[in-house]
mmCIF file of C-alpha atoms in Angstrom:
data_model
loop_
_atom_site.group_PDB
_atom_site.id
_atom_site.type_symbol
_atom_site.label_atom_id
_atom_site.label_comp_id
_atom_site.label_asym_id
_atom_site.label_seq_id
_atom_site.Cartn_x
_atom_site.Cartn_y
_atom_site.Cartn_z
ATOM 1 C CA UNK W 1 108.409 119.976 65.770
ATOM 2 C CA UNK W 2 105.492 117.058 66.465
ATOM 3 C CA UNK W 3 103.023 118.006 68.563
ATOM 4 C CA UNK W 4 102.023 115.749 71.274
ATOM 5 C CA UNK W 5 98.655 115.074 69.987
ATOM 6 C CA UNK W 6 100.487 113.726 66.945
ATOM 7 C CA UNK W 7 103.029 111.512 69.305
ATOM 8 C CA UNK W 8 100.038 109.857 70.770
ATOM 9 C CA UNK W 9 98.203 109.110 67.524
ATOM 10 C CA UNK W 10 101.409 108.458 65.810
ATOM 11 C CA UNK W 11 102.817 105.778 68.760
ATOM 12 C CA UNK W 12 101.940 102.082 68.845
ATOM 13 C CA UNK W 13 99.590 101.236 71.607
ATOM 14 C CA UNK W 14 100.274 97.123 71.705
ATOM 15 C CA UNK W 15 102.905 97.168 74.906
ATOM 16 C CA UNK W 16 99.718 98.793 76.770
ATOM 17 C CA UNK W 17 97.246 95.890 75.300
ATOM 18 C CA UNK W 18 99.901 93.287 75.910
ATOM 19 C CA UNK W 19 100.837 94.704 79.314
ATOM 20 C CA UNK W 20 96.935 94.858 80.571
ATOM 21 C CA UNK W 21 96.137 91.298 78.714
ATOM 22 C CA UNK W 22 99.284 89.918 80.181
ATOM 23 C CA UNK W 23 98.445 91.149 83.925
ATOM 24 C CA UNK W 24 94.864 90.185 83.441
ATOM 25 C CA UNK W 25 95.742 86.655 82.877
ATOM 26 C CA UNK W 26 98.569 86.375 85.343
ATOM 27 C CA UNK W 27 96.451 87.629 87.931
ATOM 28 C CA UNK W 28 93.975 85.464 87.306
ATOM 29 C CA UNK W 29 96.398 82.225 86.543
ATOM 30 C CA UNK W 30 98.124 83.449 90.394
ATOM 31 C CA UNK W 31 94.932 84.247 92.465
ATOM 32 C CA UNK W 32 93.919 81.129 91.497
ATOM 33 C CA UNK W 33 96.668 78.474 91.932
ATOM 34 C CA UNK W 34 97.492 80.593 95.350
ATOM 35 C CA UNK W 35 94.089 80.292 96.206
ATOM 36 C CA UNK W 36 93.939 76.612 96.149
ATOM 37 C CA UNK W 37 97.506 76.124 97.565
ATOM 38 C CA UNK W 38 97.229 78.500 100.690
ATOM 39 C CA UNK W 39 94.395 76.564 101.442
ATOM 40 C CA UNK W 40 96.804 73.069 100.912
ATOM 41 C CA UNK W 41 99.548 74.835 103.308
ATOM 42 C CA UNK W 42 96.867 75.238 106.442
ATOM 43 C CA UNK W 43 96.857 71.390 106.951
ATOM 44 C CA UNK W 44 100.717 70.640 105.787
ATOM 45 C CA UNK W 45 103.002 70.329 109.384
ATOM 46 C CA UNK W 46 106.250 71.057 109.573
ATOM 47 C CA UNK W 47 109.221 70.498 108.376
ATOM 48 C CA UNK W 48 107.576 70.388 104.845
ATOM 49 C CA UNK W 49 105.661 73.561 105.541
ATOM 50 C CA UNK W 50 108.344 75.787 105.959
ATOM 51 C CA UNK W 51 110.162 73.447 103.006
ATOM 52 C CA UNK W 52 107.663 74.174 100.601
ATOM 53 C CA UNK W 53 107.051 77.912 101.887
ATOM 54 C CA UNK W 54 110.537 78.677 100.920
ATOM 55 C CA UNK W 55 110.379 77.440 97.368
ATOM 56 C CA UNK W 56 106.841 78.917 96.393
ATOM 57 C CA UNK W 57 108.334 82.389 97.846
ATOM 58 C CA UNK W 58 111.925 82.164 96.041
ATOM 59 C CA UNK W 59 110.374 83.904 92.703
ATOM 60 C CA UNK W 60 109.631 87.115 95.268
ATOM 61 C CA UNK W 61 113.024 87.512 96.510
ATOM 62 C CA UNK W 62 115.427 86.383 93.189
ATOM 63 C CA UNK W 63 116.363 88.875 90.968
ATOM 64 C CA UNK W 64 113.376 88.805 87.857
ATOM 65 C CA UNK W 65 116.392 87.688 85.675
ATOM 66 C CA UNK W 66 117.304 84.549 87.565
ATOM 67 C CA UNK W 67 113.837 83.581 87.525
ATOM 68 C CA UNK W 68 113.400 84.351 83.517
ATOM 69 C CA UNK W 69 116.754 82.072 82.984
ATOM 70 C CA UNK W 70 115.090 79.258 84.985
ATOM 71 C CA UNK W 71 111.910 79.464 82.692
ATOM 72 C CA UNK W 72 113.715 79.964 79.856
ATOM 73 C CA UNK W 73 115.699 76.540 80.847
ATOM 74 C CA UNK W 74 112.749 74.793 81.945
ATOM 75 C CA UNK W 75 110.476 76.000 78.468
ATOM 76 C CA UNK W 76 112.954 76.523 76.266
ATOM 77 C CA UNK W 77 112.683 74.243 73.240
ATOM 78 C CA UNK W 78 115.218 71.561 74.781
ATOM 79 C CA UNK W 79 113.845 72.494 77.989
ATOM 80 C CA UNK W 80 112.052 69.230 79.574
ATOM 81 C CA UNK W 81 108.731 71.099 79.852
ATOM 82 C CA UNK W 82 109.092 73.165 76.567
ATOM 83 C CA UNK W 83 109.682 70.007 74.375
ATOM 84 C CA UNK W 84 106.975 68.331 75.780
ATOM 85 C CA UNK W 85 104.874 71.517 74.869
ATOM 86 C CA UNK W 86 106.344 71.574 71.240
ATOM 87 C CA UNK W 87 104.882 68.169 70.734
ATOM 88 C CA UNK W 88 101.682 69.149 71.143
ATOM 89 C CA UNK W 89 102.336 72.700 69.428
ATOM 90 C CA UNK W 90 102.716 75.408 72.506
ATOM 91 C CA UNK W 91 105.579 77.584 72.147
ATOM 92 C CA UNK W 92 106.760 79.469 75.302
ATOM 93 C CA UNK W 93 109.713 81.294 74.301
ATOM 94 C CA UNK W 94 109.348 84.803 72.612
ATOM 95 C CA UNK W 95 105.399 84.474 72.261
ATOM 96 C CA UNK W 96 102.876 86.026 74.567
ATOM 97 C CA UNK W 97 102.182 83.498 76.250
ATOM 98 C CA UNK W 98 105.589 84.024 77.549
ATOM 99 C CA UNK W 99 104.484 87.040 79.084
ATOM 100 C CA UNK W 100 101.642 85.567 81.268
ATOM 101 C CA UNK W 101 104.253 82.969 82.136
ATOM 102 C CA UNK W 102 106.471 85.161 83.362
ATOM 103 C CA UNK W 103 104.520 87.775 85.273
ATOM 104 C CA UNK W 104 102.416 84.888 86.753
ATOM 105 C CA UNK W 105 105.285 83.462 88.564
ATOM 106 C CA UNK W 106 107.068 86.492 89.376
ATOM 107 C CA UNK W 107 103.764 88.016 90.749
ATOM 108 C CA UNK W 108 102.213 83.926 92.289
ATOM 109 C CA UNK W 109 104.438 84.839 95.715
ATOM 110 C CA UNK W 110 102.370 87.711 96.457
ATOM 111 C CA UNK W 111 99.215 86.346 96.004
ATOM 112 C CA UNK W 112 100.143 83.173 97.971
ATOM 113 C CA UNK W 113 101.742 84.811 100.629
ATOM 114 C CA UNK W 114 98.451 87.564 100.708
ATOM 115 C CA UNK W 115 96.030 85.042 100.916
ATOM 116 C CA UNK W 116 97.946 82.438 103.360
ATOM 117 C CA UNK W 117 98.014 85.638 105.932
ATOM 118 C CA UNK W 118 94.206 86.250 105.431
ATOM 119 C CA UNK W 119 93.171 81.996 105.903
ATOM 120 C CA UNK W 120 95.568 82.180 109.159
ATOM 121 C CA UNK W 121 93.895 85.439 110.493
ATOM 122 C CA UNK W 122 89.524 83.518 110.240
ATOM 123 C CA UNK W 123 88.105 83.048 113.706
ATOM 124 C CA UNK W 124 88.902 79.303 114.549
ATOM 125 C CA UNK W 125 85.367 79.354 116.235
ATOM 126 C CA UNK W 126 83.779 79.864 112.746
ATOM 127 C CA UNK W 127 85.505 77.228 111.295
ATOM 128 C CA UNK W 128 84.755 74.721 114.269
ATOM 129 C CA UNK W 129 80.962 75.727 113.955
ATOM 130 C CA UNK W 130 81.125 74.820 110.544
ATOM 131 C CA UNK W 131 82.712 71.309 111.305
ATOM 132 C CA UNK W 132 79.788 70.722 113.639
ATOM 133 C CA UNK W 133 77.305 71.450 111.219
ATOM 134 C CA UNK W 134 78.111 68.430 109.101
ATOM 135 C CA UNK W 135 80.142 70.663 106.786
ATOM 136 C CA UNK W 136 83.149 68.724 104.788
ATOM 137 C CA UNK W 137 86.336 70.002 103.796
ATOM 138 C CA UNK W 138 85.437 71.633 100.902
ATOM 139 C CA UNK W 139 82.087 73.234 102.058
ATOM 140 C CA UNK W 140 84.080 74.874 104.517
ATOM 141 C CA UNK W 141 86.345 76.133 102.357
ATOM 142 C CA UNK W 142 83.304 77.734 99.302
ATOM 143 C CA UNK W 143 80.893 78.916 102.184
ATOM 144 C CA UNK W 144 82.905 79.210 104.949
ATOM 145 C CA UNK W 145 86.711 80.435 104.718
ATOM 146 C CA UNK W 146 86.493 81.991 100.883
ATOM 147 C CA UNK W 147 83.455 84.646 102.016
ATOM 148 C CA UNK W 148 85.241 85.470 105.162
ATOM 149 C CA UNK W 149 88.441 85.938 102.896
ATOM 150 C CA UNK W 150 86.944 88.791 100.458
ATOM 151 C CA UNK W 151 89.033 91.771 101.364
ATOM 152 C CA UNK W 152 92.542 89.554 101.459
ATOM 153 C CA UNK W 153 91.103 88.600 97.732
ATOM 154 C CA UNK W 154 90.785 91.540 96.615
ATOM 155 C CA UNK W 155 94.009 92.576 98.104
ATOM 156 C CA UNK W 156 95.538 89.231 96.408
ATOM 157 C CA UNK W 157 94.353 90.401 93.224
ATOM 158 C CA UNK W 158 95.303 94.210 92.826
ATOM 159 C CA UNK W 159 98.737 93.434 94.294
ATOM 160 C CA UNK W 160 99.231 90.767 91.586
ATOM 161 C CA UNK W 161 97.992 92.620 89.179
ATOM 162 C CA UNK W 162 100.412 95.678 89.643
ATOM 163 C CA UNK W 163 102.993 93.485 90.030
ATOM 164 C CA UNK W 164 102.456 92.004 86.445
ATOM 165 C CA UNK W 165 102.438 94.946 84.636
ATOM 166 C CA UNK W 166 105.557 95.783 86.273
ATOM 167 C CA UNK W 167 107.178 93.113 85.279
ATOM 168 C CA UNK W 168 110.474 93.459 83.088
ATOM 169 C CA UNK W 169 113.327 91.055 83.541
ATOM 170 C CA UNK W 170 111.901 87.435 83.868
ATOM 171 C CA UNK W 171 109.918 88.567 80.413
ATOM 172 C CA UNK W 172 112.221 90.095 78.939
ATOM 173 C CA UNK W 173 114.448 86.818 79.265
ATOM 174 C CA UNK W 174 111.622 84.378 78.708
ATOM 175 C CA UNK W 175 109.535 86.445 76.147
ATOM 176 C CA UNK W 176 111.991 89.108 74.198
ATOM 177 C CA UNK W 177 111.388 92.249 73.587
ATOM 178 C CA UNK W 178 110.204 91.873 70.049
ATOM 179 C CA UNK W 179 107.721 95.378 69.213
ATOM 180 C CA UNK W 180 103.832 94.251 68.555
ATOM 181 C CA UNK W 181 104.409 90.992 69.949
ATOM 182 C CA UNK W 182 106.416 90.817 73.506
ATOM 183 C CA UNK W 183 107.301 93.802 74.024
ATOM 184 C CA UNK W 184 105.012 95.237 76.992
ATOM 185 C CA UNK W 185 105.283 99.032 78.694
ATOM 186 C CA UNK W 186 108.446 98.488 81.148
ATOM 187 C CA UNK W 187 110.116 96.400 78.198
ATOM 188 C CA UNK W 188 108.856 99.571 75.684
ATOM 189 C CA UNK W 189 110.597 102.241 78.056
ATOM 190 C CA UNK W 190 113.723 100.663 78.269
ATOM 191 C CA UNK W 191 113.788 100.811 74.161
ATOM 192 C CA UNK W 192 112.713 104.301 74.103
ATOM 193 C CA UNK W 193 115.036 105.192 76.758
ATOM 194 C CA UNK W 194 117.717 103.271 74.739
ATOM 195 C CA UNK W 195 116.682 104.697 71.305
ATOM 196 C CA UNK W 196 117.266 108.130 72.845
ATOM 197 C CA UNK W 197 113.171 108.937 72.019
ATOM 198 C CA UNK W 198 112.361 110.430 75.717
ATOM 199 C CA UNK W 199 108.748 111.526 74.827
ATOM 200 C CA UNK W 200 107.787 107.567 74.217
ATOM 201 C CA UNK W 201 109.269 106.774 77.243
ATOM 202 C CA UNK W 202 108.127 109.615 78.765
ATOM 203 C CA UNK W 203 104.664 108.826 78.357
ATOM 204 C CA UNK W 204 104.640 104.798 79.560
ATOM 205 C CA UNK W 205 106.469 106.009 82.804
ATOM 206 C CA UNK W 206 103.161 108.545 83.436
ATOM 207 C CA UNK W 207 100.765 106.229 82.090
ATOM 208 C CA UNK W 208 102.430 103.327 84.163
ATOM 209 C CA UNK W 209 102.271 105.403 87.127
ATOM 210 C CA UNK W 210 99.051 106.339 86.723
ATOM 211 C CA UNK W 211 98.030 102.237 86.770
ATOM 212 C CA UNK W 212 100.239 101.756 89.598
ATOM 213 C CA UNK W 213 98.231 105.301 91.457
ATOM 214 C CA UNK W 214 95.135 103.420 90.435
ATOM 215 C CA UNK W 215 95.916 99.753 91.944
ATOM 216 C CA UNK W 216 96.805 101.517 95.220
ATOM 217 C CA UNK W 217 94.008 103.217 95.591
ATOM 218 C CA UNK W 218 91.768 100.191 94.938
ATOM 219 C CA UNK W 219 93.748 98.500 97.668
ATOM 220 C CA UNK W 220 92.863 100.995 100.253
ATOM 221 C CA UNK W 221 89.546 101.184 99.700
ATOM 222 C CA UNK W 222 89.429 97.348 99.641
ATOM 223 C CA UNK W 223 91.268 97.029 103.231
ATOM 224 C CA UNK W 224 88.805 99.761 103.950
ATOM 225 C CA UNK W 225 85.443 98.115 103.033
ATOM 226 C CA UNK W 226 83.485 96.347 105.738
ATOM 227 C CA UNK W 227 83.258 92.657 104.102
#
């Protein structure tokens, strides 16, 4: 009978690298672009606010595979985005970069939606002070609204984060499931649980719960922290 020490040495450890790279990048890629945009949505009126609310939330709400087949039709190689992509060389589909892809806009809504709630929650009266100061737009927004919006940052950025490395059915769809390549820890479970090999699976289940454990912790003691 293998030991466990042997199972551990023996296992390959890429769906973990892929998994963390993948999240890394996606958090980054969705803090960022819902960053800018929540701050785009506080001047926008209705009826195109709630318009373009409901489209930049849809990812959030649709099941991950409906949101892989879109990609997948949008980036796919007679996709219109993929074959302008091929042109220049970029392949999408079954690649890593697939991965990012996908957990980025799986995981954008809640780093949108996050960071929307914290802008809409600043003191008016700052913000007005700041206007009277001589400060522009965009001053307001670096020394202004993004200090005051630390803790819903930080919040932005763990929930995205966990959300990524959760991810399974848009990359799955978009990206495969091809070992050392695309396949990341939920993707890796679902083989081992397939394959019948429990211990494998065994182990990304504790070791993705014990990411998850860590993310949630982080976020407490972020919504804790006096700013």
């Amino acid at each position: 009978m293998t030991s466990p020490a042997s199972w551990v040495t023996q296992w390959d450890w890429s769906p973990w690298s892929l998994s963390v790279g993948a999240a890394l990048w996606a958090t980054g890629l969705a803090v960022s672009l819902g960053l800018l945009i929540a701050w785009a949505m506080l001047s926008c009126r209705e009826p195109w606010r709630s318009a373009i609310d409901t489209v930049l939330v849809l990812p959030l709400v649709l099941p991950p595979t409906v949101v892989g087949f879109g990609l997948l039709v949008l980036l796919g190689r007679q996709g219109p985005i993929g074959l302008a992509l091929e042109s220049i060389g970029v392949s999408v589909v079954f690649s890593p970069l697939g991965t990012v892809v996908a957990a980025t806009v799986v995981a954008f809504p809640l780093a949108y939606r996050t960071l929307l709630s914290t802008f809409e929650q600043l003191d008016p009266d700052l913000l007005r002070a700041a206007r009277t100061l001589g400060l522009n737009g965009w001053q307001i927004f670096w020394r202004v609204r993004l200090p005051l919006a630390r803790s819903g940052l930080v919040a932005a950025a763990l929930l995205t984060f966990a959300r990524s490395l959760g991810e399974f059915g848009a990359t799955v769809m978009l990206a495969g499931n091809i070992p050392g390549r695309t396949q990341t820890i939920p993707s890796a479970i679902f083989a081992a649980v397939e394959a019948g090999d429990w211990p494998r699976a065994q182990l990304w289940v504790w070791l993705s719960i014990a990411m998850a454990l860590l993310a949630i912790v982080g976020l407490n003691q972020a919504a804790r922290r006096p700013w």
